[in-house]
CSV table of C-alpha atoms in Angstrom, one decimal:
chain,number,residue,atom,x,y,z
A,1,UNK,CA,93.6,74.5,102.2
A,2,UNK,CA,92.3,75.8,99.1
A,3,UNK,CA,88.6,77.1,100.0
A,4,UNK,CA,86.0,78.3,97.5
A,5,UNK,CA,84.8,81.6,98.9
A,6,UNK,CA,81.2,80.5,98.0
A,7,UNK,CA,80.3,84.2,97.4
A,8,UNK,CA,80.4,86.8,94.8
A,9,UNK,CA,84.2,89.1,95.2
A,10,UNK,CA,83.8,92.4,95.0
A,11,UNK,CA,87.3,94.6,94.4
A,12,UNK,CA,87.6,98.3,95.4
A,13,UNK,CA,90.5,99.3,93.3
A,14,UNK,CA,92.0,103.2,93.5
A,15,UNK,CA,91.7,104.1,89.7
A,16,UNK,CA,92.9,101.9,87.0
A,17,UNK,CA,93.7,98.6,87.4
A,18,UNK,CA,95.8,98.7,84.8
A,19,UNK,CA,98.5,100.8,86.2
A,20,UNK,CA,102.1,100.0,86.5
A,21,UNK,CA,103.3,99.6,90.0
A,22,UNK,CA,103.9,96.2,92.4
A,23,UNK,CA,100.6,97.0,94.1
A,24,UNK,CA,98.5,97.2,91.0
A,25,UNK,CA,100.2,94.0,89.7
A,26,UNK,CA,99.3,92.2,92.6
A,27,UNK,CA,95.5,93.2,92.2
A,28,UNK,CA,95.9,92.2,89.0
A,29,UNK,CA,96.8,88.6,89.4
A,30,UNK,CA,94.4,87.8,91.9
A,31,UNK,CA,91.2,89.1,89.7
A,32,UNK,CA,92.9,86.9,87.2
A,33,UNK,CA,93.7,84.2,89.9
A,34,UNK,CA,90.6,83.8,91.8
A,35,UNK,CA,88.3,83.8,88.3
A,36,UNK,CA,90.2,81.3,87.0
A,37,UNK,CA,89.2,79.1,89.9
A,38,UNK,CA,85.8,79.8,89.3
A,39,UNK,CA,85.1,82.7,91.8
A,40,UNK,CA,83.0,85.4,90.5
A,41,UNK,CA,84.6,88.8,90.7
A,42,UNK,CA,84.0,92.4,89.9
A,43,UNK,CA,86.5,95.1,90.2
A,44,UNK,CA,85.1,98.5,90.8
A,45,UNK,CA,87.5,101.5,89.6
A,46,UNK,CA,87.1,104.2,92.0
A,47,UNK,CA,87.5,107.6,90.9
A,48,UNK,CA,89.8,110.6,92.1
A,49,UNK,CA,93.2,111.0,94.0
A,50,UNK,CA,94.4,108.4,96.1
A,51,UNK,CA,95.1,107.9,98.9
A,52,UNK,CA,94.3,111.8,99.4
A,53,UNK,CA,90.5,111.6,97.9
A,54,UNK,CA,88.4,114.4,97.3
A,55,UNK,CA,84.7,115.0,98.1
A,56,UNK,CA,83.8,113.6,94.5
A,57,UNK,CA,86.0,110.3,94.9
A,58,UNK,CA,84.0,110.1,98.7
A,59,UNK,CA,81.0,109.9,96.9
A,60,UNK,CA,81.6,107.7,94.2
A,61,UNK,CA,82.8,105.3,96.7
A,62,UNK,CA,79.2,105.5,98.8
A,63,UNK,CA,77.3,105.3,95.8
A,64,UNK,CA,79.5,101.9,94.4
A,65,UNK,CA,79.7,100.5,97.5
A,66,UNK,CA,75.7,100.6,98.2
A,67,UNK,CA,75.4,99.2,95.0
A,68,UNK,CA,77.2,95.7,96.0
A,69,UNK,CA,74.7,92.9,97.1
A,70,UNK,CA,74.2,92.2,100.9
A,71,UNK,CA,76.3,89.5,101.7
A,72,UNK,CA,79.1,89.7,99.6
A,73,UNK,CA,82.6,89.4,99.9
A,74,UNK,CA,85.0,93.0,99.7
A,75,UNK,CA,88.3,93.0,99.1
A,76,UNK,CA,89.8,96.9,99.5
A,77,UNK,CA,93.0,97.7,98.2
A,78,UNK,CA,94.7,100.0,101.1
A,79,UNK,CA,95.4,103.0,99.3
A,80,UNK,CA,91.6,103.4,98.2
A,81,UNK,CA,90.5,103.2,102.2
A,82,UNK,CA,90.7,107.0,102.6
A,83,UNK,CA,87.9,106.9,99.6
A,84,UNK,CA,85.9,104.5,100.9
A,85,UNK,CA,86.3,104.5,104.4
A,86,UNK,CA,82.9,105.8,105.0
A,87,UNK,CA,80.5,103.8,102.9
A,88,UNK,CA,82.7,100.9,104.6
A,89,UNK,CA,81.9,102.0,107.8
A,90,UNK,CA,78.0,102.7,107.0
A,91,UNK,CA,78.0,98.9,105.0
A,92,UNK,CA,80.4,97.5,107.9
A,93,UNK,CA,77.6,94.7,108.8
A,94,UNK,CA,76.2,94.0,105.5
A,95,UNK,CA,79.3,93.3,103.5
A,96,UNK,CA,82.3,90.9,104.6
A,97,UNK,CA,85.1,93.3,104.1
A,98,UNK,CA,88.4,92.3,103.7
A,99,UNK,CA,91.5,95.0,103.5
A,100,UNK,CA,94.7,94.2,101.2
A,101,UNK,CA,97.1,96.2,103.2
A,102,UNK,CA,100.5,96.7,101.1
A,103,UNK,CA,101.8,98.9,103.7
A,104,UNK,CA,100.0,101.4,106.4
A,105,UNK,CA,99.4,104.7,103.9
A,106,UNK,CA,100.4,107.2,106.9
A,107,UNK,CA,103.9,105.8,106.8
A,108,UNK,CA,104.7,107.5,103.3
A,109,UNK,CA,107.9,109.5,103.3
A,110,UNK,CA,107.3,113.0,103.4
A,111,UNK,CA,103.7,113.5,104.8
A,112,UNK,CA,103.4,116.2,107.2
A,113,UNK,CA,101.9,115.6,110.9
A,114,UNK,CA,98.4,116.6,109.9
A,115,UNK,CA,98.0,114.7,106.5
A,116,UNK,CA,99.5,111.7,108.1
A,117,UNK,CA,97.5,111.4,110.8
A,118,UNK,CA,94.2,112.0,109.1
A,119,UNK,CA,95.5,108.9,106.8
A,120,UNK,CA,95.9,106.6,110.3
A,121,UNK,CA,92.9,107.5,111.9
A,122,UNK,CA,91.1,106.4,108.5
A,123,UNK,CA,93.0,103.6,108.2
A,124,UNK,CA,92.8,102.3,111.6
A,125,UNK,CA,89.0,102.8,111.4
A,126,UNK,CA,88.7,100.7,108.2
A,127,UNK,CA,91.2,97.7,109.4
A,128,UNK,CA,89.3,97.7,112.9
A,129,UNK,CA,86.3,96.5,111.2
A,130,UNK,CA,87.6,94.1,108.4
A,131,UNK,CA,87.0,91.0,108.9
A,132,UNK,CA,90.4,90.0,107.5
A,133,UNK,CA,93.6,91.8,106.7
A,134,UNK,CA,96.0,90.6,104.4
A,135,UNK,CA,99.3,91.9,104.2
A,136,UNK,CA,102.3,91.2,102.0
A,137,UNK,CA,104.8,90.5,105.0
A,138,UNK,CA,105.9,90.0,108.4
A,139,UNK,CA,107.2,93.8,108.6
A,140,UNK,CA,103.8,94.6,107.5
A,141,UNK,CA,101.8,92.4,109.6
A,142,UNK,CA,103.5,94.2,112.4
A,143,UNK,CA,102.9,98.0,111.4
A,144,UNK,CA,99.1,96.9,111.2
A,145,UNK,CA,99.1,95.3,114.5
A,146,UNK,CA,100.7,98.4,116.0
A,147,UNK,CA,97.4,100.2,114.6
A,148,UNK,CA,95.1,98.1,116.5
A,149,UNK,CA,94.2,95.3,114.9
A,150,UNK,CA,94.4,91.9,116.4
A,151,UNK,CA,97.1,89.2,114.9
A,152,UNK,CA,94.5,86.9,114.5
A,153,UNK,CA,93.1,88.6,112.1
A,154,UNK,CA,96.3,89.4,110.1
A,155,UNK,CA,97.3,86.8,107.4
A,156,UNK,CA,100.4,87.3,105.5
A,157,UNK,CA,100.1,86.4,101.7
A,158,UNK,CA,103.3,87.0,100.0
A,159,UNK,CA,103.3,88.1,96.6
A,160,UNK,CA,104.2,85.5,93.8
A,161,UNK,CA,106.9,85.4,91.1
A,162,UNK,CA,106.9,84.3,87.6
A,163,UNK,CA,110.0,82.1,86.4
A,164,UNK,CA,111.7,84.4,84.3
A,165,UNK,CA,114.8,83.9,81.7
A,166,UNK,CA,117.9,85.3,83.6
A,167,UNK,CA,119.4,88.5,83.1
A,168,UNK,CA,122.2,87.1,81.5
A,169,UNK,CA,125.5,88.0,81.3
A,170,UNK,CA,126.3,92.0,82.4
A,171,UNK,CA,129.5,93.7,80.7
A,172,UNK,CA,132.1,94.6,83.1
A,173,UNK,CA,133.3,97.5,81.5
A,174,UNK,CA,129.8,99.2,81.3
A,175,UNK,CA,127.5,97.4,83.9
A,176,UNK,CA,124.2,98.4,83.2
A,177,UNK,CA,121.9,99.8,86.7
A,178,UNK,CA,118.2,99.5,86.8
A,179,UNK,CA,115.5,101.0,89.0
A,180,UNK,CA,111.8,100.5,88.6
A,181,UNK,CA,109.7,102.5,91.1
A,182,UNK,CA,107.8,105.3,90.9
A,183,UNK,CA,109.3,108.8,91.2
A,184,UNK,CA,108.2,109.2,94.9
A,185,UNK,CA,110.2,110.4,98.3
A,186,UNK,CA,109.6,107.0,99.6
A,187,UNK,CA,111.7,104.9,96.8
A,188,UNK,CA,114.8,107.3,97.8
A,189,UNK,CA,115.9,108.5,93.8
A,190,UNK,CA,117.9,111.8,95.5
A,191,UNK,CA,119.7,109.6,97.7
A,192,UNK,CA,120.1,107.3,95.1
A,193,UNK,CA,121.7,110.3,92.2
A,194,UNK,CA,124.1,111.7,94.9
A,195,UNK,CA,125.3,108.1,95.7
A,196,UNK,CA,125.9,107.7,91.7
A,197,UNK,CA,127.6,110.9,91.8
A,198,UNK,CA,130.1,109.7,94.3
A,199,UNK,CA,130.5,106.5,92.2
A,200,UNK,CA,131.4,108.6,88.4
A,201,UNK,CA,134.8,107.4,88.5
A,202,UNK,CA,133.3,104.0,87.7
A,203,UNK,CA,131.9,103.0,84.9
A,204,UNK,CA,128.1,102.4,84.7
A,205,UNK,CA,124.9,103.6,83.3
A,206,UNK,CA,121.6,103.9,85.1
A,207,UNK,CA,118.0,103.6,83.9
A,208,UNK,CA,115.9,104.7,86.5
A,209,UNK,CA,112.1,104.0,85.1
A,210,UNK,CA,108.8,104.5,87.1
A,211,UNK,CA,105.9,107.2,86.7
A,212,UNK,CA,107.2,110.8,87.9
A,213,UNK,CA,103.5,111.8,87.4
A,214,UNK,CA,102.5,110.9,90.8
A,215,UNK,CA,104.5,113.4,92.7
A,216,UNK,CA,105.6,115.8,89.8
A,217,UNK,CA,107.3,118.4,92.2
A,218,UNK,CA,109.7,115.3,93.3
A,219,UNK,CA,110.5,114.2,90.0
A,220,UNK,CA,111.3,117.7,89.0
A,221,UNK,CA,113.6,117.7,91.7
A,222,UNK,CA,115.2,114.3,90.3
A,223,UNK,CA,115.8,115.9,87.3
A,224,UNK,CA,117.5,119.0,88.8
A,225,UNK,CA,119.4,116.9,90.7
A,226,UNK,CA,120.6,114.9,87.8
A,227,UNK,CA,121.5,118.0,85.6
A,228,UNK,CA,123.4,119.8,88.7
A,229,UNK,CA,125.8,116.7,89.0
A,230,UNK,CA,126.1,116.4,85.4
A,231,UNK,CA,125.0,113.2,84.7
A,232,UNK,CA,122.5,113.3,81.8
A,233,UNK,CA,124.5,111.0,79.6
A,234,UNK,CA,125.0,108.4,82.3
A,235,UNK,CA,121.4,108.1,84.1
A,236,UNK,CA,118.1,108.2,82.1
A,237,UNK,CA,114.5,108.8,83.4
A,238,UNK,CA,112.4,107.0,80.6
A,239,UNK,CA,109.4,107.3,82.8
A,240,UNK,CA,106.8,104.2,82.9
A,241,UNK,CA,108.0,101.1,80.8
A,242,UNK,CA,106.2,98.3,80.0
A,243,UNK,CA,106.7,95.6,77.9
A,244,UNK,CA,108.4,94.5,75.7
A,245,UNK,CA,110.7,97.6,76.5
A,246,UNK,CA,110.8,96.1,80.4
A,247,UNK,CA,112.1,93.0,79.4
A,248,UNK,CA,114.8,94.5,77.6
A,249,UNK,CA,115.7,96.8,80.2
A,250,UNK,CA,116.2,93.3,82.6
A,251,UNK,CA,118.6,91.6,80.0
A,252,UNK,CA,122.4,92.2,81.1
A,253,UNK,CA,121.2,94.1,84.2
A,254,UNK,CA,124.1,94.1,86.4
A,255,UNK,CA,122.6,95.6,89.7
A,256,UNK,CA,118.7,96.4,90.7
A,257,UNK,CA,118.8,99.4,92.8
A,258,UNK,CA,115.8,100.3,95.3
A,259,UNK,CA,116.9,102.6,98.4
A,260,UNK,CA,113.6,102.7,99.6
A,261,UNK,CA,112.5,104.4,102.8
A,262,UNK,CA,109.9,101.8,103.2
A,263,UNK,CA,108.6,99.0,101.4
A,264,UNK,CA,105.6,96.7,102.2
A,265,UNK,CA,107.2,93.9,99.9
A,266,UNK,CA,109.1,94.8,97.5
A,267,UNK,CA,108.0,93.1,94.4
A,268,UNK,CA,110.5,94.6,91.8
A,269,UNK,CA,113.0,93.4,94.0
A,270,UNK,CA,111.8,89.8,93.9
A,271,UNK,CA,111.6,90.2,90.1
A,272,UNK,CA,115.6,91.0,90.0
A,273,UNK,CA,116.2,88.2,92.1
A,274,UNK,CA,114.4,85.5,90.3
A,275,UNK,CA,116.3,87.0,87.2
A,276,UNK,CA,119.5,86.6,89.0
A,277,UNK,CA,120.4,90.3,89.4
A,278,UNK,CA,121.8,91.4,92.6
A,279,UNK,CA,119.7,94.1,94.4
A,280,UNK,CA,121.1,97.2,96.5
A,281,UNK,CA,118.4,98.1,98.5
A,282,UNK,CA,117.1,100.2,101.5
A,283,UNK,CA,117.2,98.3,104.8
A,284,UNK,CA,113.8,99.0,105.6
A,285,UNK,CA,110.2,97.9,105.6
A,286,UNK,CA,110.1,94.4,104.5
A,287,UNK,CA,113.4,94.5,102.4
A,288,UNK,CA,115.4,92.1,104.9
A,289,UNK,CA,113.1,89.6,104.3
A,290,UNK,CA,113.1,89.6,100.3
A,291,UNK,CA,116.4,90.6,99.6
A,292,UNK,CA,119.4,88.3,101.2
A,293,UNK,CA,122.5,90.4,102.2
A,294,UNK,CA,124.5,88.2,100.0
A,295,UNK,CA,122.3,88.8,97.0
A,296,UNK,CA,123.4,92.4,96.7
A,297,UNK,CA,123.4,94.6,99.7
A,298,UNK,CA,121.0,96.5,102.2
A,299,UNK,CA,122.0,100.0,103.5
A,300,UNK,CA,120.0,102.7,105.9
A,301,UNK,CA,117.3,104.5,103.7
A,302,UNK,CA,118.8,108.0,102.8
A,303,UNK,CA,122.2,107.2,103.8
A,304,UNK,CA,124.1,108.6,100.9
A,305,UNK,CA,127.4,107.2,102.0
A,306,UNK,CA,126.4,103.7,102.8
A,307,UNK,CA,124.5,103.3,99.2
A,308,UNK,CA,128.0,104.5,97.7
A,309,UNK,CA,130.2,102.4,99.4
A,310,UNK,CA,127.9,99.3,98.9
A,311,UNK,CA,127.9,100.5,95.2
A,312,UNK,CA,131.4,100.7,94.7
A,313,UNK,CA,131.7,97.4,96.4
A,314,UNK,CA,129.7,95.5,94.2
A,315,UNK,CA,131.0,97.5,90.5
A,316,UNK,CA,134.5,97.6,91.4
A,317,UNK,CA,134.9,93.9,91.5
A,318,UNK,CA,133.3,91.6,88.5
A,319,UNK,CA,134.0,88.6,90.7
A,320,UNK,CA,132.1,89.9,93.6
A,321,UNK,CA,129.4,90.9,91.3
A,322,UNK,CA,128.7,87.5,89.6
A,323,UNK,CA,128.7,86.0,93.0
A,324,UNK,CA,126.1,88.5,94.7
A,325,UNK,CA,124.6,87.2,90.7
A,326,UNK,CA,124.7,83.7,91.8
A,327,UNK,CA,122.9,84.3,95.4
A,328,UNK,CA,120.4,86.0,93.9
A,329,UNK,CA,119.3,83.5,91.6
A,330,UNK,CA,119.4,81.1,94.6
A,331,UNK,CA,117.3,83.6,96.6
A,332,UNK,CA,114.7,84.1,93.6
A,333,UNK,CA,114.3,80.2,93.3
A,334,UNK,CA,113.3,80.4,96.8
A,335,UNK,CA,110.0,83.1,96.4
A,336,UNK,CA,106.8,81.9,96.4
A,337,UNK,CA,104.8,81.3,92.9
A,338,UNK,CA,101.4,83.2,91.9
A,339,UNK,CA,99.7,80.0,92.6
A,340,UNK,CA,100.2,79.3,96.3
A,341,UNK,CA,99.8,82.8,96.7
A,342,UNK,CA,96.4,83.2,95.4
A,343,UNK,CA,95.3,80.3,96.9
A,344,UNK,CA,96.6,81.1,100.2
A,345,UNK,CA,94.6,84.7,99.7
A,346,UNK,CA,91.2,82.9,98.3
A,347,UNK,CA,91.5,81.0,102.1
A,348,UNK,CA,91.7,83.8,103.8
A,349,UNK,CA,88.7,85.9,101.9
A,350,UNK,CA,86.4,82.2,102.6
A,351,UNK,CA,87.2,83.0,106.0
A,352,UNK,CA,85.1,85.9,106.0
A,353,UNK,CA,82.0,84.0,105.6
A,354,UNK,CA,81.7,80.8,107.8
A,355,UNK,CA,80.6,83.0,110.8
A,356,UNK,CA,77.8,84.8,108.7
A,357,UNK,CA,76.4,81.4,108.0
A,358,UNK,CA,75.8,80.4,111.4
A,359,UNK,CA,74.6,83.5,112.3
A,360,UNK,CA,72.0,83.2,109.3
A,361,UNK,CA,71.2,79.5,110.6
A,362,UNK,CA,70.7,81.1,113.9
A,363,UNK,CA,68.4,83.9,112.9
């Protein structure tokens, strides 16, 4: 049921909402969709590093949250939880908090035990007091439930997809491979570079687009791996790419690559399927929910040999690649649109309000 929220919505966003990742794209569509449905929405862009917030970021989150009027509905993005945890604890009875957990932060690849433990503690505390926890997939719902959140407070709302022009025919003599992912350990770029090196006898050119500023040391390691393999002419790292360059990259793409160690959903993979581009991805997190096996391949995260074998199987057979493209188009047609996703999320935010109304009448 499409229910009006009935109260102002305040979104706690980790930094600028205009950042080019799937999580921020989801937030932008939420804001746009709620406002188009007549809801009053205010976005608070919290400063500071996320998720490893410093003292300044925590103090600013305290100040921002304190200014939100009593009884307002608050949607906190999961990446902002470490900065806002104290503020949300203080105001847990005054505000109607819902969390948007893209994936548990403590599961990020490459964290040491201390950092992972701190993040899990902060996440668990906020999610335990949130009236609703919205997640993008069944896999993330299971992860959140394992943190002690009651299943009846968890709602799966898949991100939507826009219908898009098909990528079009690829060139079998020089197939274009595309990856759209921030260059961080979780996305599996090093595994991908080594797998591409193992397929250097086949024709291909790869574009690994994504910000290299979030983990500069890891981005430098990826560049070094490309140089060590002598693949500078075959693998490019253009950084963060936006329209119209992004549409140009999709045109004629033969394969989309996302060998992640974990994904809470995989919006970029969904975008590939909508365009009829086969996906080779990690068998991790929610990716098996999004990518059918026939629409490309799912391989164990971090397994260079398995990834190289999957790439070789597709790149060595244009007919096999075309069959995977057809399966990708069929899978993309079955994905939810944004209107349905926003309606479901709106209803979940509305569920944070009725209990309060009953309490207010009793009081």
